[in-house]
């Protein structure tokens, strides 16, 4: 039997606020453990939560950027579970009245457009962090807990089971990350845990409408790990089903070293969390003008930008994707394109040599002035410099920001031409290569190519081969 893979993702995103969701504690990453804490985020008796307006603004911005329908009224609930990373033994979250419902993201898979629907977007608070004495909780003598993270605003984004492969999940996450970065809601740093992804995956007979029993996969620390883990898990479930077995509903842990999923525990149903309304918070009521203002302040978002880059500059799909995902590189391209209309050539230089020198020097593209870059390309187009010189100058523009015109003057890198500069070199080549001259006079065209090559070598490639050829011929026939 043929099976199809059904995947839904749950993404947790730390919002980019300077203080926590319900108290004034700092959200700065990497501080000394338990230094960003207060009675509210530690859940001490008598403390009361207060909304952070900025967190709500960012959550609404992210939801709108994902085409999700922001609700004018939503509510907070307590999600009860006992684990040391949760100081109150419950998490303030949203259950049946989330911040936003529905939504979608349009992604490109193999040049075809796909819609991945969202079920909901809701706000909740982050838990603390356990630090085990050895690699994992298994085999550790003790664990330490750091509550610096507890109470940081977290956005949970739940997709519909619309994703059909590990690769598609990865492409979706790439696009999702890009949209969230543009919305300004989060820095989306997976390595610092500000973006995390869990997945539900099940198999069903191809063409069936029913969902199979799913496994939840956790602990995937990169988008690549998501792809690998889901492909592995799909293979594991297919083996079970093909052998006539049944998949059990469980939570698995992706083991990055062994490249396999390891079952952790059987999965709780939502009833196990005993959700009930948070009595310390009023329902969240958002004025429509508040939502409209945030919507109006959103920048052009990645799907729209990608489309516009193709139409406005004639870029191909991979260039448009690069200049969209790498937003600052895209901004640089557009700033340069406003001053230089050879777009194809510009795109080639930006994604090729410029990106190379940026990586090489560890500089950011924001440090490069578009005008100097355009000046360089213009000098090259006019033939004032050649390609090797252009590359050398570009590396220097990236490193020091010196203008190309100044470097050409200071270093004498301009084109060598005319009777004054080029002629003496031509005469030197003629004097040094009597055999080649003789061969040329006897009709061997290859000898001329050799002589031009000598001129180019002596000028470091800075002569125009056509002009060298012309001068050589004049000189040789006059003799
Ligand atoms: Zn606090």
Short mmCIF file of C-alpha atoms and ligand atoms in Angstrom, two decimals:
data_model
loop_
_atom_site.label_atom_id
_atom_site.label_comp_id
_atom_site.label_asym_id
_atom_site.label_seq_id
_atom_site.Cartn_x
_atom_site.Cartn_y
_atom_site.Cartn_z
CA UNK A 1 0.00 0.00 0.00
CA UNK A 2 1.14 3.56 -0.67
CA UNK A 3 1.02 6.02 2.20
CA UNK A 4 0.97 9.77 2.34
CA UNK A 5 2.62 11.81 5.04
CA UNK A 6 0.59 14.34 7.04
CA UNK A 7 2.48 16.93 9.06
CA UNK A 8 1.35 19.79 11.26
CA UNK A 9 3.81 22.12 12.96
CA UNK A 10 3.69 23.98 16.25
CA UNK A 11 6.06 26.90 16.31
CA UNK A 12 7.00 28.77 19.45
CA UNK A 13 8.37 32.22 19.01
CA UNK A 14 9.80 34.51 21.67
CA UNK A 15 8.59 38.02 21.00
CA UNK A 16 11.20 40.74 20.81
CA UNK A 17 10.18 42.79 23.85
CA UNK A 18 12.55 44.33 26.37
CA UNK A 19 10.46 43.16 29.32
CA UNK A 20 8.47 40.02 30.11
CA UNK A 21 4.79 39.38 29.34
CA UNK A 22 3.34 40.02 32.79
CA UNK A 23 6.12 41.82 34.72
CA UNK A 24 8.92 44.33 34.16
CA UNK A 25 11.82 41.87 34.24
CA UNK A 26 14.39 42.12 31.45
CA UNK A 27 14.35 39.61 28.58
CA UNK A 28 18.06 39.93 27.74
CA UNK A 29 19.57 36.58 26.74
CA UNK A 30 22.65 35.16 28.45
CA UNK A 31 22.44 36.92 31.81
CA UNK A 32 23.54 35.18 35.00
CA UNK A 33 20.94 32.50 35.88
CA UNK A 34 17.95 33.70 37.92
CA UNK A 35 18.98 37.36 37.73
CA UNK A 36 16.01 38.45 35.52
CA UNK A 37 13.32 37.41 37.99
CA UNK A 38 10.74 38.95 40.31
CA UNK A 39 7.83 37.72 42.46
CA UNK A 40 5.46 37.81 39.44
CA UNK A 41 7.47 35.63 37.07
CA UNK A 42 8.46 33.37 39.96
CA UNK A 43 4.77 32.99 40.87
CA UNK A 44 5.20 34.00 44.50
CA UNK A 45 1.99 34.24 46.51
CA UNK A 46 0.22 37.58 46.30
CA UNK A 47 1.81 38.70 43.00
CA UNK A 48 -0.45 39.63 40.09
CA UNK A 49 0.26 39.62 36.34
CA UNK A 50 -0.10 42.81 34.26
CA UNK A 51 -0.16 42.82 30.41
CA UNK A 52 2.83 44.08 28.47
CA UNK A 53 1.31 46.26 25.73
CA UNK A 54 4.34 45.90 23.47
CA UNK A 55 4.04 42.09 23.53
CA UNK A 56 0.45 42.37 22.38
CA UNK A 57 1.41 44.76 19.58
CA UNK A 58 4.11 42.37 18.34
CA UNK A 59 1.80 39.36 18.61
CA UNK A 60 -0.85 41.16 16.58
CA UNK A 61 1.76 42.23 13.99
CA UNK A 62 2.94 38.63 13.60
CA UNK A 63 -0.62 37.30 13.35
CA UNK A 64 -1.55 39.88 10.71
CA UNK A 65 1.61 39.15 8.74
CA UNK A 66 0.47 35.50 8.68
CA UNK A 67 -2.98 36.49 7.36
CA UNK A 68 -4.52 35.33 10.62
CA UNK A 69 -7.80 36.81 11.83
CA UNK A 70 -7.03 38.77 15.00
CA UNK A 71 -9.91 38.45 17.45
CA UNK A 72 -11.30 41.56 19.09
CA UNK A 73 -11.77 39.54 22.24
CA UNK A 74 -9.55 36.72 23.48
CA UNK A 75 -8.97 35.15 26.85
CA UNK A 76 -6.16 33.68 28.94
CA UNK A 77 -6.27 30.32 30.65
CA UNK A 78 -4.12 28.38 33.03
CA UNK A 79 -2.52 25.30 31.56
CA UNK A 80 -1.69 23.13 34.53
CA UNK A 81 1.23 20.80 34.59
CA UNK A 82 3.88 20.03 37.11
CA UNK A 83 7.46 20.39 36.00
CA UNK A 84 10.33 22.29 37.63
CA UNK A 85 10.72 24.71 34.71
CA UNK A 86 7.28 26.13 35.58
CA UNK A 87 7.46 28.08 38.86
CA UNK A 88 3.68 28.44 39.27
CA UNK A 89 2.95 24.82 38.22
CA UNK A 90 0.75 26.33 35.53
CA UNK A 91 1.45 28.32 32.41
CA UNK A 92 -0.67 31.32 31.45
CA UNK A 93 -1.73 30.49 27.92
CA UNK A 94 -4.74 30.78 25.63
CA UNK A 95 -7.02 27.85 24.99
CA UNK A 96 -10.46 28.12 23.44
CA UNK A 97 -10.34 31.87 22.74
CA UNK A 98 -6.96 32.48 21.08
CA UNK A 99 -5.58 35.85 19.96
CA UNK A 100 -6.03 35.01 16.27
CA UNK A 101 -7.72 32.28 14.25
CA UNK A 102 -6.90 30.84 10.84
CA UNK A 103 -4.33 32.35 8.50
CA UNK A 104 -2.04 30.97 5.86
CA UNK A 105 1.37 31.25 4.31
CA UNK A 106 1.99 30.88 0.62
CA UNK A 107 5.24 29.04 -0.03
CA UNK A 108 7.10 27.95 -3.14
CA UNK A 109 7.94 24.29 -3.54
CA UNK A 110 9.83 23.38 -6.71
CA UNK A 111 8.61 26.55 -8.42
CA UNK A 112 4.98 25.70 -7.65
CA UNK A 113 2.99 27.73 -5.18
CA UNK A 114 1.49 25.98 -2.13
CA UNK A 115 -0.78 27.31 0.59
CA UNK A 116 -0.13 26.10 4.12
CA UNK A 117 -3.06 26.97 6.36
CA UNK A 118 -2.78 27.97 9.99
CA UNK A 119 -5.22 26.94 12.68
CA UNK A 120 -4.44 29.57 15.27
CA UNK A 121 -1.95 32.01 16.73
CA UNK A 122 -1.96 32.56 20.48
CA UNK A 123 0.01 34.24 23.23
CA UNK A 124 1.45 32.54 26.26
CA UNK A 125 4.32 32.85 28.69
CA UNK A 126 7.65 31.09 28.30
CA UNK A 127 8.79 28.49 30.84
CA UNK A 128 12.16 28.46 32.60
CA UNK A 129 15.11 26.40 31.50
CA UNK A 130 16.51 23.22 33.03
CA UNK A 131 20.25 22.67 32.91
CA UNK A 132 21.16 19.03 33.47
CA UNK A 133 24.44 17.97 35.02
CA UNK A 134 25.20 15.73 32.06
CA UNK A 135 24.09 15.77 28.42
CA UNK A 136 20.44 14.89 29.03
CA UNK A 137 18.07 14.35 31.92
CA UNK A 138 18.71 10.64 31.63
CA UNK A 139 21.97 9.89 33.43
CA UNK A 140 22.19 13.29 35.15
CA UNK A 141 22.87 13.37 38.90
CA UNK A 142 21.04 16.66 39.29
CA UNK A 143 19.45 19.48 37.28
CA UNK A 144 19.58 23.23 37.82
CA UNK A 145 16.81 25.60 36.89
CA UNK A 146 17.13 29.08 35.44
CA UNK A 147 13.98 31.24 35.53
CA UNK A 148 15.41 34.12 33.46
CA UNK A 149 13.33 32.90 30.54
CA UNK A 150 10.17 32.26 32.56
CA UNK A 151 7.52 34.77 31.59
CA UNK A 152 9.04 35.97 28.30
CA UNK A 153 6.18 36.48 25.82
CA UNK A 154 5.77 33.55 23.54
CA UNK A 155 3.68 33.25 20.42
CA UNK A 156 2.45 29.82 19.45
CA UNK A 157 1.62 29.28 15.80
CA UNK A 158 -0.20 26.07 14.90
CA UNK A 159 -0.47 24.97 11.28
CA UNK A 160 -3.18 22.80 9.78
CA UNK A 161 -2.00 19.29 8.82
CA UNK A 162 -1.20 20.59 5.33
CA UNK A 163 2.48 19.71 5.07
CA UNK A 164 3.38 16.57 3.17
CA UNK A 165 7.13 16.02 3.66
CA UNK A 166 10.13 16.93 5.74
CA UNK A 167 11.40 19.10 2.94
CA UNK A 168 8.14 21.00 2.65
CA UNK A 169 8.24 21.57 6.43
CA UNK A 170 11.69 23.08 6.06
CA UNK A 171 10.66 25.35 3.19
CA UNK A 172 7.62 26.45 5.19
CA UNK A 173 9.83 27.28 8.17
CA UNK A 174 12.24 29.26 5.99
CA UNK A 175 9.35 31.37 4.71
CA UNK A 176 7.71 31.64 8.11
CA UNK A 177 10.92 32.86 9.67
CA UNK A 178 11.35 35.42 6.93
CA UNK A 179 7.79 36.78 7.40
CA UNK A 180 8.24 36.94 11.17
CA UNK A 181 11.55 38.79 10.83
CA UNK A 182 9.96 41.34 8.48
CA UNK A 183 7.05 41.79 10.91
CA UNK A 184 9.57 42.73 13.62
CA UNK A 185 7.93 40.35 16.10
CA UNK A 186 10.99 38.25 16.87
CA UNK A 187 14.66 37.85 16.12
CA UNK A 188 13.88 34.18 15.29
CA UNK A 189 17.22 32.90 16.59
CA UNK A 190 16.88 29.13 16.78
CA UNK A 191 20.31 28.85 18.40
CA UNK A 192 19.14 31.04 21.31
CA UNK A 193 15.81 29.25 21.48
CA UNK A 194 13.74 32.24 20.40
CA UNK A 195 12.23 30.11 17.62
CA UNK A 196 11.41 26.47 18.25
CA UNK A 197 9.44 23.94 16.31
CA UNK A 198 7.63 20.73 17.24
CA UNK A 199 5.85 18.56 14.71
CA UNK A 200 2.94 16.16 14.59
CA UNK A 201 3.32 13.52 11.95
CA UNK A 202 1.15 10.64 10.84
CA UNK A 203 0.69 8.44 7.80
CA UNK A 204 -2.48 7.42 6.01
CA UNK A 205 -3.25 5.38 2.93
CA UNK A 206 -2.81 7.58 -0.13
CA UNK A 207 -6.06 9.30 -1.03
CA UNK A 208 -7.69 8.72 2.34
CA UNK A 209 -9.30 11.61 4.23
CA UNK A 210 -8.88 10.19 7.69
CA UNK A 211 -5.88 11.06 9.80
CA UNK A 212 -3.69 8.25 11.11
CA UNK A 213 -2.30 8.00 14.63
CA UNK A 214 0.31 10.67 15.05
CA UNK A 215 3.59 11.02 16.83
CA UNK A 216 4.83 14.32 18.18
CA UNK A 217 8.47 15.04 17.43
CA UNK A 218 10.40 17.42 19.68
CA UNK A 219 13.94 18.67 20.19
CA UNK A 220 14.70 19.63 16.62
CA UNK A 221 17.30 22.36 16.90
CA UNK A 222 17.52 23.56 13.31
CA UNK A 223 15.36 23.62 10.21
CA UNK A 224 17.61 20.94 8.77
CA UNK A 225 16.98 18.79 11.85
CA UNK A 226 13.22 19.25 11.29
CA UNK A 227 13.57 17.91 7.76
CA UNK A 228 15.75 14.97 8.80
CA UNK A 229 13.62 14.07 11.83
CA UNK A 230 10.35 14.13 9.89
CA UNK A 231 11.77 12.06 7.06
CA UNK A 232 13.12 9.57 9.57
CA UNK A 233 9.85 9.42 11.49
CA UNK A 234 7.81 8.98 8.28
CA UNK A 235 10.05 6.04 7.38
CA UNK A 236 9.69 4.51 10.84
CA UNK A 237 5.89 4.73 10.75
CA UNK A 238 5.73 3.35 7.22
CA UNK A 239 7.74 0.32 8.29
CA UNK A 240 5.34 -0.34 11.18
CA UNK A 241 2.25 0.03 9.00
CA UNK A 242 3.68 -2.01 6.13
CA UNK A 243 4.37 -4.86 8.58
CA UNK A 244 0.73 -4.74 9.67
CA UNK A 245 1.42 -3.02 12.99
CA UNK A 246 -0.14 0.06 14.54
CA UNK A 247 1.54 3.35 15.36
CA UNK A 248 1.07 4.43 18.96
CA UNK A 249 0.42 8.04 19.86
CA UNK A 250 3.57 9.19 21.58
CA UNK A 251 6.09 11.95 21.93
CA UNK A 252 9.51 11.38 20.40
CA UNK A 253 12.75 13.17 20.89
CA UNK A 254 15.01 13.82 17.88
CA UNK A 255 18.48 12.52 18.66
CA UNK A 256 20.79 14.72 16.62
CA UNK A 257 23.84 12.46 17.04
CA UNK A 258 22.19 9.17 16.22
CA UNK A 259 19.94 10.82 13.60
CA UNK A 260 16.83 9.02 14.83
CA UNK A 261 13.67 9.69 16.81
CA UNK A 262 13.49 8.21 20.32
CA UNK A 263 10.10 7.66 22.05
CA UNK A 264 9.84 9.70 25.29
CA UNK A 265 6.41 9.25 26.79
CA UNK A 266 2.85 8.65 25.72
CA UNK A 267 1.31 11.99 24.84
CA UNK A 268 -1.13 13.83 27.14
CA UNK A 269 -4.49 14.79 25.72
CA UNK A 270 -5.43 18.44 26.29
CA UNK A 271 -7.84 17.33 29.06
CA UNK A 272 -4.81 16.35 31.14
CA UNK A 273 -3.86 20.02 31.41
CA UNK A 274 -7.08 20.96 33.23
CA UNK A 275 -7.35 24.31 31.45
CA UNK A 276 -9.44 26.91 33.24
CA UNK A 277 -9.77 30.69 32.81
CA UNK A 278 -7.00 32.75 34.38
CA UNK A 279 -8.79 34.58 37.21
CA UNK A 280 -6.08 37.24 37.58
CA UNK A 281 -6.44 38.66 34.05
CA UNK A 282 -9.37 40.29 32.30
CA UNK A 283 -10.16 39.07 28.80
CA UNK A 284 -8.00 40.85 26.21
CA UNK A 285 -10.15 43.27 24.21
CA UNK A 286 -8.52 44.91 21.19
CA UNK A 287 -10.03 47.97 19.56
CA UNK A 288 -10.33 47.67 15.79
CA UNK A 289 -8.36 50.91 15.40
CA UNK A 290 -5.49 49.34 17.39
CA UNK A 291 -5.44 46.36 14.99
CA UNK A 292 -5.72 48.64 11.94
CA UNK A 293 -2.82 50.81 13.06
CA UNK A 294 -0.56 47.80 13.46
CA UNK A 295 -1.66 46.48 10.09
CA UNK A 296 -0.89 49.81 8.42
CA UNK A 297 2.59 49.90 9.98
CA UNK A 298 3.62 46.47 8.63
CA UNK A 299 6.29 46.64 5.93
CA UNK A 300 5.98 44.96 2.57
CA UNK A 301 6.11 41.26 3.46
CA UNK A 302 8.29 38.58 1.86
CA UNK A 303 5.75 36.94 -0.50
CA UNK A 304 4.85 40.36 -1.94
CA UNK A 305 8.46 41.50 -2.10
CA UNK A 306 9.59 38.35 -3.89
CA UNK A 307 6.89 38.83 -6.50
CA UNK A 308 7.70 42.53 -6.95
CA UNK A 309 11.46 41.91 -7.28
CA UNK A 310 10.77 39.56 -10.17
CA UNK A 311 8.42 41.99 -11.89
CA UNK A 312 10.24 45.26 -11.27
CA UNK A 313 13.82 44.14 -11.95
CA UNK A 314 13.33 40.99 -14.00
CA UNK A 315 15.11 38.86 -11.40
CA UNK A 316 14.81 35.10 -11.55
CA UNK A 317 13.22 33.04 -8.78
CA UNK A 318 16.43 32.29 -6.90
CA UNK A 319 17.64 35.91 -7.01
CA UNK A 320 14.26 37.18 -5.83
CA UNK A 321 14.29 34.61 -3.02
CA UNK A 322 17.84 35.57 -1.97
CA UNK A 323 17.06 39.31 -1.90
CA UNK A 324 13.89 38.57 0.09
CA UNK A 325 15.31 36.16 2.67
CA UNK A 326 18.41 38.28 3.09
CA UNK A 327 16.51 41.47 3.69
CA UNK A 328 19.48 43.81 4.08
CA UNK A 329 21.07 42.45 0.91
CA UNK A 330 17.75 43.02 -0.88
CA UNK A 331 17.61 46.58 0.49
CA UNK A 332 21.15 47.16 -0.78
CA UNK A 333 20.23 45.79 -4.21
CA UNK A 334 17.23 48.10 -4.41
CA UNK A 335 19.21 51.15 -3.23
CA UNK A 336 21.82 50.43 -5.91
CA UNK A 337 19.15 49.72 -8.55
CA UNK A 338 17.76 53.21 -7.97
CA UNK A 339 21.11 54.56 -9.30
CA UNK A 340 22.01 51.91 -11.88
CA UNK A 341 19.58 50.31 -14.27
CA UNK A 342 21.56 47.33 -15.58
CA UNK A 343 19.62 45.16 -13.12
CA UNK A 344 20.81 41.75 -14.29
CA UNK A 345 24.46 42.81 -14.05
CA UNK A 346 23.82 44.44 -10.68
CA UNK A 347 22.13 41.32 -9.29
CA UNK A 348 25.04 39.20 -10.53
CA UNK A 349 27.61 41.37 -8.75
CA UNK A 350 25.62 41.69 -5.53
CA UNK A 351 25.00 37.97 -5.06
CA UNK A 352 28.43 37.01 -6.36
CA UNK A 353 31.45 39.14 -5.59
CA UNK A 354 29.86 41.49 -3.06
CA UNK A 355 28.46 38.62 -0.98
CA UNK A 356 31.81 36.84 -1.23
CA UNK A 357 33.79 39.83 0.07
CA UNK A 358 31.22 40.46 2.82
CA UNK A 359 31.62 36.90 4.07
CA UNK A 360 35.36 37.05 3.69
CA UNK A 361 35.67 40.25 5.73
CA UNK A 362 32.86 39.58 8.22
CA UNK A 363 31.31 42.96 7.35
CA UNK A 364 27.60 43.69 7.07
CA UNK A 365 26.13 44.91 3.82
CA UNK A 366 24.79 47.96 5.71
CA UNK A 367 28.41 49.13 5.96
CA UNK A 368 28.78 49.36 2.18
CA UNK A 369 27.62 52.51 0.39
CA UNK A 370 25.47 51.64 -2.63
CA UNK A 371 26.77 54.72 -4.49
CA UNK A 372 30.39 53.52 -4.35
CA UNK A 373 29.34 50.10 -5.56
CA UNK A 374 27.44 51.68 -8.45
CA UNK A 375 30.43 53.93 -9.28
CA UNK A 376 32.57 50.83 -9.50
CA UNK A 377 30.22 49.05 -11.90
CA UNK A 378 29.96 52.20 -14.01
CA UNK A 379 33.77 52.49 -14.25
CA UNK A 380 33.88 48.87 -15.36
CA UNK A 381 31.10 49.37 -17.91
CA UNK A 382 32.95 52.35 -19.42
CA UNK A 383 36.13 50.30 -19.71
CA UNK A 384 38.06 52.59 -17.35
CA UNK A 385 39.03 49.51 -15.33
CA UNK A 386 39.02 45.81 -16.07
CA UNK A 387 37.37 42.98 -14.15
CA UNK A 388 40.33 41.91 -12.00
CA UNK A 389 40.85 45.54 -10.95
CA UNK A 390 37.12 45.91 -10.28
CA UNK A 391 37.22 42.92 -7.95
CA UNK A 392 40.27 44.24 -6.16
CA UNK A 393 38.57 47.62 -5.68
CA UNK A 394 35.36 45.99 -4.50
CA UNK A 395 37.20 44.11 -1.81
CA UNK A 396 38.67 47.44 -0.67
CA UNK A 397 35.29 49.23 -0.79
CA UNK A 398 33.90 46.52 1.51
CA UNK A 399 36.89 46.67 3.85
CA UNK A 400 37.58 50.38 4.13
CA UNK A 401 34.82 52.19 2.24
CA UNK A 402 37.34 54.09 0.09
CA UNK A 403 35.80 55.42 -3.11
CA UNK A 404 36.82 53.58 -6.29
CA UNK A 405 37.80 56.83 -8.05
CA UNK A 406 40.24 57.70 -5.27
CA UNK A 407 41.82 54.24 -5.30
CA UNK A 408 42.26 54.34 -9.06
CA UNK A 409 44.04 57.71 -8.74
CA UNK A 410 46.16 56.72 -5.74
CA UNK A 411 47.17 53.29 -6.92
CA UNK A 412 47.32 54.03 -10.64
CA UNK A 413 44.88 51.28 -11.45
CA UNK A 414 43.13 52.95 -14.35
CA UNK A 415 43.32 51.76 -17.90
CA UNK A 416 46.69 52.08 -19.62
CA UNK A 417 46.13 53.57 -23.04
CA UNK A 418 47.37 56.05 -25.63
CA UNK A 419 50.75 57.05 -27.02
CA UNK A 420 52.03 58.21 -23.67
CA UNK A 421 51.28 55.12 -21.56
CA UNK A 422 50.66 52.17 -23.82
CA UNK A 423 53.03 52.88 -26.67
CA UNK A 424 56.28 52.47 -24.66
CA UNK A 425 55.03 49.05 -23.48
CA UNK A 426 54.13 48.03 -27.01
CA UNK A 427 57.60 49.05 -28.17
CA UNK A 428 59.20 47.08 -25.36
CA UNK A 429 57.22 43.96 -26.35
CA UNK A 430 58.29 44.38 -29.98
CA UNK A 431 61.94 44.78 -28.98
CA UNK A 432 61.87 41.71 -26.76
CA UNK A 433 60.14 39.32 -29.19
CA UNK A 434 61.86 39.40 -32.60
CA UNK A 435 60.85 35.80 -33.39
CA UNK A 436 57.17 36.47 -32.89
CA UNK A 437 57.43 39.60 -35.06
CA UNK A 438 59.07 37.58 -37.80
CA UNK A 439 56.37 34.90 -37.58
CA UNK A 440 53.67 37.53 -37.78
CA UNK A 441 55.24 39.09 -40.87
CA UNK A 442 55.18 35.65 -42.44
CA UNK A 443 51.43 35.54 -41.90
CA UNK A 444 51.09 33.66 -38.65
CA UNK A 445 48.08 35.28 -36.90
CA UNK A 446 48.78 33.38 -33.69
CA UNK A 447 51.94 35.41 -33.22
CA UNK A 448 49.84 38.57 -32.89
CA UNK A 449 47.74 36.94 -30.14
CA UNK A 450 50.97 36.11 -28.34
CA UNK A 451 52.21 39.70 -28.60
CA UNK A 452 48.90 41.12 -27.33
CA UNK A 453 49.16 38.64 -24.47
CA UNK A 454 52.60 40.02 -23.62
CA UNK A 455 51.23 43.59 -23.53
CA UNK A 456 48.39 42.47 -21.28
CA UNK A 457 50.83 40.71 -18.97
CA UNK A 458 53.13 43.73 -18.70
CA UNK A 459 50.20 46.04 -17.95
CA UNK A 460 48.68 43.72 -15.39
CA UNK A 461 45.65 43.33 -17.64
CA UNK A 462 44.97 47.05 -17.58
CA UNK A 463 45.38 47.67 -21.32
CA UNK A 464 42.56 47.28 -23.80
CA UNK A 465 43.44 44.24 -25.95
CA UNK A 466 41.87 45.86 -29.02
CA UNK A 467 44.02 48.97 -28.64
CA UNK A 468 47.16 46.88 -27.99
CA UNK A 469 46.45 44.91 -31.14
CA UNK A 470 46.02 48.08 -33.19
CA UNK A 471 49.21 49.70 -31.90
CA UNK A 472 51.25 46.51 -32.43
CA UNK A 473 50.09 46.22 -36.03
CA UNK A 474 50.89 49.87 -36.74
CA UNK A 475 54.35 49.54 -35.27
CA UNK A 476 55.20 46.27 -36.94
CA UNK A 477 54.09 47.25 -40.45
CA UNK A 478 56.00 50.58 -40.22
CA UNK A 479 59.29 48.79 -39.77
ZN1 LIG B 1 9.50 39.15 36.65
#
